[in-house]
Coordinates of C-alpha atoms in Angstrom, one line a residue:
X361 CA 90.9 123.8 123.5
X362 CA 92.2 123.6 126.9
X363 CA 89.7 122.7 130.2
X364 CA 89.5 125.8 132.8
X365 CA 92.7 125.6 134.6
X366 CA 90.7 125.5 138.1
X367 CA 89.1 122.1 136.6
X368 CA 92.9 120.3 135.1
X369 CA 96.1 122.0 135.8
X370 CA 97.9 120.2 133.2
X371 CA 96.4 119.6 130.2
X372 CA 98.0 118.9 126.6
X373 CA 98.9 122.3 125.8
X374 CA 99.4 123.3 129.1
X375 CA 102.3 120.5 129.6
X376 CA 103.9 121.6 125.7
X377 CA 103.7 125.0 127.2
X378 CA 105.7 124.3 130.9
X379 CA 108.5 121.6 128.7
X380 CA 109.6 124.9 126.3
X381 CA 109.5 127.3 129.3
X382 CA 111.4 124.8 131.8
X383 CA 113.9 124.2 128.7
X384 CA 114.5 127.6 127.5
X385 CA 115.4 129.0 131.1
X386 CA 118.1 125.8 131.1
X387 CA 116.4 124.0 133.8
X388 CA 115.6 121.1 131.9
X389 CA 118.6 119.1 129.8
X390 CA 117.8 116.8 127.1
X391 CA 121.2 115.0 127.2
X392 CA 120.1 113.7 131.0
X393 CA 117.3 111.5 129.1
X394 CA 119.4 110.0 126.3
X395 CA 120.8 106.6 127.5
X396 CA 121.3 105.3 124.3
X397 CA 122.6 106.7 120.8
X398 CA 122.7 103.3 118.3
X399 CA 123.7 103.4 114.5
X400 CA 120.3 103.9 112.2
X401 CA 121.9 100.6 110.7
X402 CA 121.4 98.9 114.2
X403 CA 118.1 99.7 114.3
X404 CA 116.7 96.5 114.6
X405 CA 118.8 96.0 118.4
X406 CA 117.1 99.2 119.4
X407 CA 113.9 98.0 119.1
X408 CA 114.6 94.8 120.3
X409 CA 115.8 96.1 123.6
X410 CA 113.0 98.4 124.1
X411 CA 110.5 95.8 123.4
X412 CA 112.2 92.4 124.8
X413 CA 115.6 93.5 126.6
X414 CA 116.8 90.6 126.5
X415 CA 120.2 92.1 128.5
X416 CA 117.8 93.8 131.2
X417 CA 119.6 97.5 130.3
X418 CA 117.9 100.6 131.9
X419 CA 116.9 102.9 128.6
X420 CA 115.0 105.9 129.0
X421 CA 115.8 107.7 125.5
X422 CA 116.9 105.7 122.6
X423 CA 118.4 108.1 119.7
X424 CA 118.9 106.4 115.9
X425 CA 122.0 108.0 114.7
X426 CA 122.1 108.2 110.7
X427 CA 125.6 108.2 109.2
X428 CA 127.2 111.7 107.9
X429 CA 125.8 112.5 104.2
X430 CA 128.0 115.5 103.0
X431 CA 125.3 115.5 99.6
X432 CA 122.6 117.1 101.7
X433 CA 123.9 120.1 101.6
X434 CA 124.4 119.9 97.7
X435 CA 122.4 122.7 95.4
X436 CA 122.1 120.6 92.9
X437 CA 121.0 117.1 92.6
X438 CA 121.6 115.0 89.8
X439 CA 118.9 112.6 88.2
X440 CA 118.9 109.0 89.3
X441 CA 120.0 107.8 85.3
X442 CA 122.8 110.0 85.9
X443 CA 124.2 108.8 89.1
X444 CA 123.3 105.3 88.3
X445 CA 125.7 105.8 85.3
X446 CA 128.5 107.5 87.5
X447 CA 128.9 110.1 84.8
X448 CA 128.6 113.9 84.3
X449 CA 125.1 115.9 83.5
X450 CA 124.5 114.5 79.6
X451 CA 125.9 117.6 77.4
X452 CA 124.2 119.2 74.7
X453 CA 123.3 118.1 71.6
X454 CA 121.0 115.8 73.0
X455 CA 119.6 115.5 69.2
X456 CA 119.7 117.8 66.6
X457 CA 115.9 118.3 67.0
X458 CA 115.6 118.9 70.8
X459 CA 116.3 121.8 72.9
X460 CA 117.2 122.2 76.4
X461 CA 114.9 123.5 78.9
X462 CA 115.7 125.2 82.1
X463 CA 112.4 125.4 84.3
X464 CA 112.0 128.0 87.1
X465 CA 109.2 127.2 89.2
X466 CA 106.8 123.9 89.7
X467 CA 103.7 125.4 90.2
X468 CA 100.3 123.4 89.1
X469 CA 100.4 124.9 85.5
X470 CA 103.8 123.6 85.0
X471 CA 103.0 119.9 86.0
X472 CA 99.6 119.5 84.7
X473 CA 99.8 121.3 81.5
X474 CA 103.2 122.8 80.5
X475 CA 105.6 119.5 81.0
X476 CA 103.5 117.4 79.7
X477 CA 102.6 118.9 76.5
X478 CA 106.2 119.9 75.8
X479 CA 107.2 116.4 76.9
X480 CA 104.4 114.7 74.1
X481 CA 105.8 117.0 71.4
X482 CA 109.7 115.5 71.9
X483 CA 110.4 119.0 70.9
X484 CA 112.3 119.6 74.5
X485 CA 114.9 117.7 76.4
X486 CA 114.0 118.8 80.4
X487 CA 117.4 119.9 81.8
X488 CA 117.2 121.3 84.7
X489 CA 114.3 122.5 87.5
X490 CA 114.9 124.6 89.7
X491 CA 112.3 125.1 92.9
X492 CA 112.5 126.0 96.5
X493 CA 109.2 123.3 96.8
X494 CA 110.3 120.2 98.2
X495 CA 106.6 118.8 97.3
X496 CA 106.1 120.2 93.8
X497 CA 109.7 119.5 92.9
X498 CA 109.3 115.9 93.7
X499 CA 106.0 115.4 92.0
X500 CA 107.2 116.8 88.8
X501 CA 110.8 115.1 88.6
X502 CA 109.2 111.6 89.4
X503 CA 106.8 112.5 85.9
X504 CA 109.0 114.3 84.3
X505 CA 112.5 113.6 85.4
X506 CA 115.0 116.5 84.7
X507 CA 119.0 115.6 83.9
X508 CA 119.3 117.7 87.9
X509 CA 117.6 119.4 90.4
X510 CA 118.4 122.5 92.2
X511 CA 117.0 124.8 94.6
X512 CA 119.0 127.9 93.1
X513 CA 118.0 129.0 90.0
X514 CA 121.4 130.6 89.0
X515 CA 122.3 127.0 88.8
X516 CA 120.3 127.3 85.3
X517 CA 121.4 131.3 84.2
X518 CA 125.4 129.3 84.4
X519 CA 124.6 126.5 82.4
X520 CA 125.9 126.8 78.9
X521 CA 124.0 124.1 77.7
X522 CA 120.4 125.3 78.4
X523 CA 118.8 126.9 75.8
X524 CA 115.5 127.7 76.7
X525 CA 115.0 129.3 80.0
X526 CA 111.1 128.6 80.9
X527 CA 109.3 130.7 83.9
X528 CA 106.3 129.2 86.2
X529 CA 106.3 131.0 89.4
X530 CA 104.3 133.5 91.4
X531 CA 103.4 136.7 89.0
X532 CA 105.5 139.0 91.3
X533 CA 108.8 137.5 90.9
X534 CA 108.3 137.5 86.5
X535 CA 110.0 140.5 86.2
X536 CA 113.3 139.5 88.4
X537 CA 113.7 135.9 86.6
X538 CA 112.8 137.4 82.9
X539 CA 115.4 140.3 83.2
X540 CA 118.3 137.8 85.1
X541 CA 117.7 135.0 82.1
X542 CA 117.8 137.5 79.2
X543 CA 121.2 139.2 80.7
X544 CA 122.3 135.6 81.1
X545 CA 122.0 135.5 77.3
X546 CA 118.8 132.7 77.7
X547 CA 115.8 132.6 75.3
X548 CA 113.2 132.8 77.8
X549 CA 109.2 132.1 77.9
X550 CA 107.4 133.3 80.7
X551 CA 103.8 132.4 82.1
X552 CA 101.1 135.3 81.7
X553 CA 101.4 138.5 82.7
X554 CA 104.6 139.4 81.6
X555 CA 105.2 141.8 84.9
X556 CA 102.8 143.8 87.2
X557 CA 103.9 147.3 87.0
X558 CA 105.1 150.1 83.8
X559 CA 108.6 150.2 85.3
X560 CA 109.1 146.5 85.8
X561 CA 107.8 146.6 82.1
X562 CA 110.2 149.0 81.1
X563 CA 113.1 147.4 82.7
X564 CA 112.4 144.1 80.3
X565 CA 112.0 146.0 77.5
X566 CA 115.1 147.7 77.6
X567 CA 117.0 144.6 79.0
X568 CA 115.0 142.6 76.1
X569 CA 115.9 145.0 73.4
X570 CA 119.8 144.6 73.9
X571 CA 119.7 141.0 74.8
X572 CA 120.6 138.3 72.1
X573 CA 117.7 136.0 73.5
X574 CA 113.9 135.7 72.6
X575 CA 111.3 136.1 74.4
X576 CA 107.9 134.8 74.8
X577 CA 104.9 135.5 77.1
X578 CA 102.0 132.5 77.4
X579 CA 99.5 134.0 76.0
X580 CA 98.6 130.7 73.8
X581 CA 94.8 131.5 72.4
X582 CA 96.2 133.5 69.3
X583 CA 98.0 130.2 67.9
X584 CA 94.9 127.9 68.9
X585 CA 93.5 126.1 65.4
X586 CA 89.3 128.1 65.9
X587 CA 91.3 131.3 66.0
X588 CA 93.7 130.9 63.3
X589 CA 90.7 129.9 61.3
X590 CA 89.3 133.0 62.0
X591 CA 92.1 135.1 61.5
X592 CA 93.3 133.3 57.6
X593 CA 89.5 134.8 56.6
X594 CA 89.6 138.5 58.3
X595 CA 91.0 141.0 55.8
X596 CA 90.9 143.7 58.8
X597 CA 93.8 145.7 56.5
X598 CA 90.8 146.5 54.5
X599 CA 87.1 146.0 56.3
X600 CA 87.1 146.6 60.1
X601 CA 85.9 144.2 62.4
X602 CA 83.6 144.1 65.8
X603 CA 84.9 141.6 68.3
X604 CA 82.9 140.2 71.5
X605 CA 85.4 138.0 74.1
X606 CA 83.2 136.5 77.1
X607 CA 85.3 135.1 79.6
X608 CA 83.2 133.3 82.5
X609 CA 85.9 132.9 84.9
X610 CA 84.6 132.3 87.4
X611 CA 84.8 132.5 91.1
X612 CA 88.1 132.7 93.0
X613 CA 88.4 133.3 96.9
X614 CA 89.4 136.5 97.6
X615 CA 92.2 135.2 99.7
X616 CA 93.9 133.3 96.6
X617 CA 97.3 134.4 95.6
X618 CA 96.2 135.9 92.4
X619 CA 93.7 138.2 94.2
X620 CA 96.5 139.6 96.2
X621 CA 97.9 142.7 94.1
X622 CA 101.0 142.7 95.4
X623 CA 101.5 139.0 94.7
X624 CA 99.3 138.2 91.3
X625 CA 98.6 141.6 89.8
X626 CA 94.4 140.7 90.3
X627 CA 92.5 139.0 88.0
X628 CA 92.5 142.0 85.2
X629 CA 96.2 141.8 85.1
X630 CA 96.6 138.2 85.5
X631 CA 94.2 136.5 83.0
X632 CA 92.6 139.0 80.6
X633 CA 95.8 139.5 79.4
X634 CA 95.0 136.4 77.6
X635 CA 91.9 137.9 75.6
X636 CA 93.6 141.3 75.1
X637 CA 96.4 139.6 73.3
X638 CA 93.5 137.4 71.1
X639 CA 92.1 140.8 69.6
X640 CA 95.0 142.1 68.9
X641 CA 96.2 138.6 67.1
X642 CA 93.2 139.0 65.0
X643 CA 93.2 142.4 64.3
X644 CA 96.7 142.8 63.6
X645 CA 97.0 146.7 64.0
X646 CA 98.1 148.8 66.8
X647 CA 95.6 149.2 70.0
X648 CA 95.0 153.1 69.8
X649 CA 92.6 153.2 73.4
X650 CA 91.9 150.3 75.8
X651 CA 89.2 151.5 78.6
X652 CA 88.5 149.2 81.8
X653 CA 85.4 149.4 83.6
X654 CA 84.6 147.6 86.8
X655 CA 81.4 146.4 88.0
X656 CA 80.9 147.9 91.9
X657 CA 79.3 145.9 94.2
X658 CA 79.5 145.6 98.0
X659 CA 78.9 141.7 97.5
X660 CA 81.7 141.6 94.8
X661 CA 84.7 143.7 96.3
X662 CA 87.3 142.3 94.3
X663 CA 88.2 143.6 90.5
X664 CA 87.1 140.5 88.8
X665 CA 84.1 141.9 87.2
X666 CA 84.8 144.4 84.2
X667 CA 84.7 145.4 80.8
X668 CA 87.6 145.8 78.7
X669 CA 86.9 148.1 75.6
X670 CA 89.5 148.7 73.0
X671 CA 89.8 150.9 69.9
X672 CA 91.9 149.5 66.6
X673 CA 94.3 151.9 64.5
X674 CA 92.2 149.9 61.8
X675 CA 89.1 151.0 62.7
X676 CA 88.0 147.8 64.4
X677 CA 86.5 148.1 67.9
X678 CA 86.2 145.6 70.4
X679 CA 84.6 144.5 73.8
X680 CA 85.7 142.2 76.6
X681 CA 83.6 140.6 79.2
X682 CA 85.6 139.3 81.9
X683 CA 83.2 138.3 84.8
X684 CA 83.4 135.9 88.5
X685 CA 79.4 135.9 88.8
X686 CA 78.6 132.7 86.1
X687 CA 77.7 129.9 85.6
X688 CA 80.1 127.0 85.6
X689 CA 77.1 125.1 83.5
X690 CA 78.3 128.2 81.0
X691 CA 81.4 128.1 78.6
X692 CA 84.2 129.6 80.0
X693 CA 85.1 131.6 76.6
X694 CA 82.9 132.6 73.7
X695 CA 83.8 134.8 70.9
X696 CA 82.1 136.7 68.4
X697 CA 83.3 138.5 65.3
X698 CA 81.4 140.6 62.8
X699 CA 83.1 141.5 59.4
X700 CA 82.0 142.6 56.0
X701 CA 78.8 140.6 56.3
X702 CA 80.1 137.6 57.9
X703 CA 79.7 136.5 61.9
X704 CA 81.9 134.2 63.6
X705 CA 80.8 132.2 66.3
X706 CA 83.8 130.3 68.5
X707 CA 83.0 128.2 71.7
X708 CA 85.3 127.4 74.2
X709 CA 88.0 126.2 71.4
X710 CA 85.7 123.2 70.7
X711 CA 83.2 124.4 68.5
X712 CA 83.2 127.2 65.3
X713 CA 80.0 128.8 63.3
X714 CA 80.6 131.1 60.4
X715 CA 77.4 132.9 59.3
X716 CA 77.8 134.3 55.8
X717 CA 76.2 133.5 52.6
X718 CA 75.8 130.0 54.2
X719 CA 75.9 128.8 57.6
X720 CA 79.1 126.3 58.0
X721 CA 80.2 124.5 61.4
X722 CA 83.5 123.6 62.3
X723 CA 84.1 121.1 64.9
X724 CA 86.6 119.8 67.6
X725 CA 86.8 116.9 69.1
X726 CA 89.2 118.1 72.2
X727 CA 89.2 121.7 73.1
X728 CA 92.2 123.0 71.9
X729 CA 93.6 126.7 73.1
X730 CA 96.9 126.6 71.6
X731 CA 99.4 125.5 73.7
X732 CA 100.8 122.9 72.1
X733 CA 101.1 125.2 68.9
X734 CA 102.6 127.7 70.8
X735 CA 105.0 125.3 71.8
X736 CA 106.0 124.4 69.0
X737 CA 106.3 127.8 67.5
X738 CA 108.7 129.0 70.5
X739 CA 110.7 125.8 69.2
X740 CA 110.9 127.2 65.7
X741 CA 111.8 130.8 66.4
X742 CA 114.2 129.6 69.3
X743 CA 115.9 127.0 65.7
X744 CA 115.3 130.3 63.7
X745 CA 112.9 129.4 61.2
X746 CA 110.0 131.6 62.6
X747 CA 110.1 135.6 63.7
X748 CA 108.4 136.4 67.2
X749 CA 106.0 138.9 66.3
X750 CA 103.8 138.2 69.4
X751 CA 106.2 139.6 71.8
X752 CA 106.1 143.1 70.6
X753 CA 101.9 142.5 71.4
X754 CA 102.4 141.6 74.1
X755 CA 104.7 144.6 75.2
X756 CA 101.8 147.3 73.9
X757 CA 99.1 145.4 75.9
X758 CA 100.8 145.5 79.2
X759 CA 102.2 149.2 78.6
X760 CA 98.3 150.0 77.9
X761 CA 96.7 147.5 80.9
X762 CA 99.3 149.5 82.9
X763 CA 98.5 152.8 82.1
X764 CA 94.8 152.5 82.1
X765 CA 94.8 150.9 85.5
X766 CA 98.0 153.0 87.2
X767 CA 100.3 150.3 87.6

């Protein structure tokens, strides 16, 4: 905040202000204050004649010169094991039971939760990461270093020896990466949602339907151990089912990223994906109607606050309540079934309650929503020894999120 210019003429600002115009109309030429320019490897004379001047030299500025480094202006950096060794990128097979992952973004998910749980199943060997964040990029290679790093992503679509291409980046740019890896011939496993709009959906489809790769969307609750549980005792081929999701979300600023449509797809699109895809899991038959209503409030203008209803080929019916306006003292995700006589009770993937001709508990002692399972099952389907079934659910729930909200 600058004083009234009638009180100090030249203030702070006022002094940045006159230095940029006086230099951009010529009038005032850097070069006239550099006296000296001195090798960054001289640095210590530099200082030494500012501070002591022992030759009594007339200095006014002093530039450190740092010698030419043609690698800065390398795509690609290799890891420090590999330079240290003065040898190529390590080729594939790295082991016969590892594959190679190619990782597109380094978002918080990715260094908090995906890396490290892929890293503690020594299922993956961590190729390549490529990020445009100089901050996130760092952070992750120094935990979980990477063979190279590179801030084009092509660098991973051209690398024959990747097997898995893995996607963490903003929702809006899902579609692009999915549809360039799967035509690069990549298996590919994208973070939730799998695209924002029905023609970005349609695109992957069709690109995913002639491609020789798999693909995989995170929606991880269906292969959590509580919902597995649930789902070996269902016989929804036979009885229907009633199923209850509560998902306390909680609250978000409404100038967060994944508020922004254009950029996360809102909170509907971007997370209750996740529960959509858990009914569906359990049910196991085709979604015949999914309804979305939104909870209108002046003091809640942001489409956080719904409820999803859905309607079973099977019969089955079910309910989600996705809400911003809990309690963070109140589980984030309860679930409750009702089948031939039978409820089931899940909380927050730490704790399940069967009601039925006895009342049994099941118990876990660290919650447990199934991304380390889904991990490993991408592993075995990527090896061949499992089918991807969840990625043909996962198309029908976005083409019906889509359609019911006009995307």
């Amino acid at each position: 905040f600058d004083y009234p210019i009638g009180h100090i003429r030249f203030t702070e600002g006022r002094n940045v202000e006159e230095f940029l115009r006086l230099l951009a109309g010529g009038r005032l030429r850097l070069s006239d204050l550099i006296t000296h320019v001195i090798p960054f490897t001289e640095a210590p004379k530099a200082y030494e004649m500012i501070t002591k001047n022992p030759k009594n030299e007339k200095y006014i500025g002093v530039l450190l010169k740092y010698g030419e480094n043609k690698a800065k202006w390398d795509s690609v950096i290799k890891s420090h094991a590999a330079r240290a060794a003065k040898a190529a990128v390590p080729k594939k097979p790295l082991g016969k039971n590892q594959i190679n992952l190619g990782l597109i973004g380094a978002g918080l998910f990715a260094r908090t939760t995906m890396l490290p749980i892929m890293k503690e199943s020594g299922l993956y060997h961590f190729k390549g990461l490529a990020t445009t964040g100089g901050i996130a990029s760092a952070q992750a290679q120094e935990v979980f270093p990477f063979d190279y790093t590179t801030n084009d992503y092509k660098k991973l679509l051209e690398d024959e020896d990747i097997d898995l291409i893995a996607i963490s980046t903003q929702h809006n740019s899902h579609k692009k990466f999915v549809v360039e890896a799967l035509k690069a011939g990549k298996h590919v496993y994208v973070e939730k949602p799998l695209c924002l709009t029905s023609p970005e959906l349609k695109e992957i489809e069709e690109t995913y339907r002639k491609a020789g790769g798999e693909l995989f969307v995170g929606l991880n609750r269906r292969h959590a151990p509580l919902i597995e549980e649930i789902k070996r005792d269902l016989k929804t081929d036979e009885i229907p089912a009633v199923y209850s999701y509560i998902a306390n979300a909680g609250y978000i600023p409404p100038e967060h990223w994944t508020q922004d449509e254009s950029k996360g797809g809102g909170r509907i699109i971007g997370e209750a994906v996740h529960f959509i895809d858990t009914l569906q899991y359990l049910d196991g038959s085709a979604m015949e109607e999914l309804k979305v209503s939104y909870c209108t409030n002046p003091a809640y203008p942001r489409k956080d606050n719904a409820v999803i209803s859905i309607r079973f080929k099977s019969g089955a019916v079910g309910t989600i309540l996705y809400t911003s306006m809990g309690s963070k003292k109140y589980p984030k995700e309860q679930l409750r079934v009702f089948s031939n006589g039978t409820v089931y009770e899940m909380d927050n993937y730490v704790g399940l309650v069967k009601y039925g001709g006895s009342k049994k508990r099941e118990g876990k002692l660290k919650q447990d929503k199934g991304i380390g399972s889904e991990y490993r099952f991408i592993y075995d389907v990527v090896r061949g020894e499992k089918e991807n079934r969840g990625i043909e659910d996962a198309i029908e729930a976005h083409r019906m999120l889509f359609r019911e909200l006009g995307k």
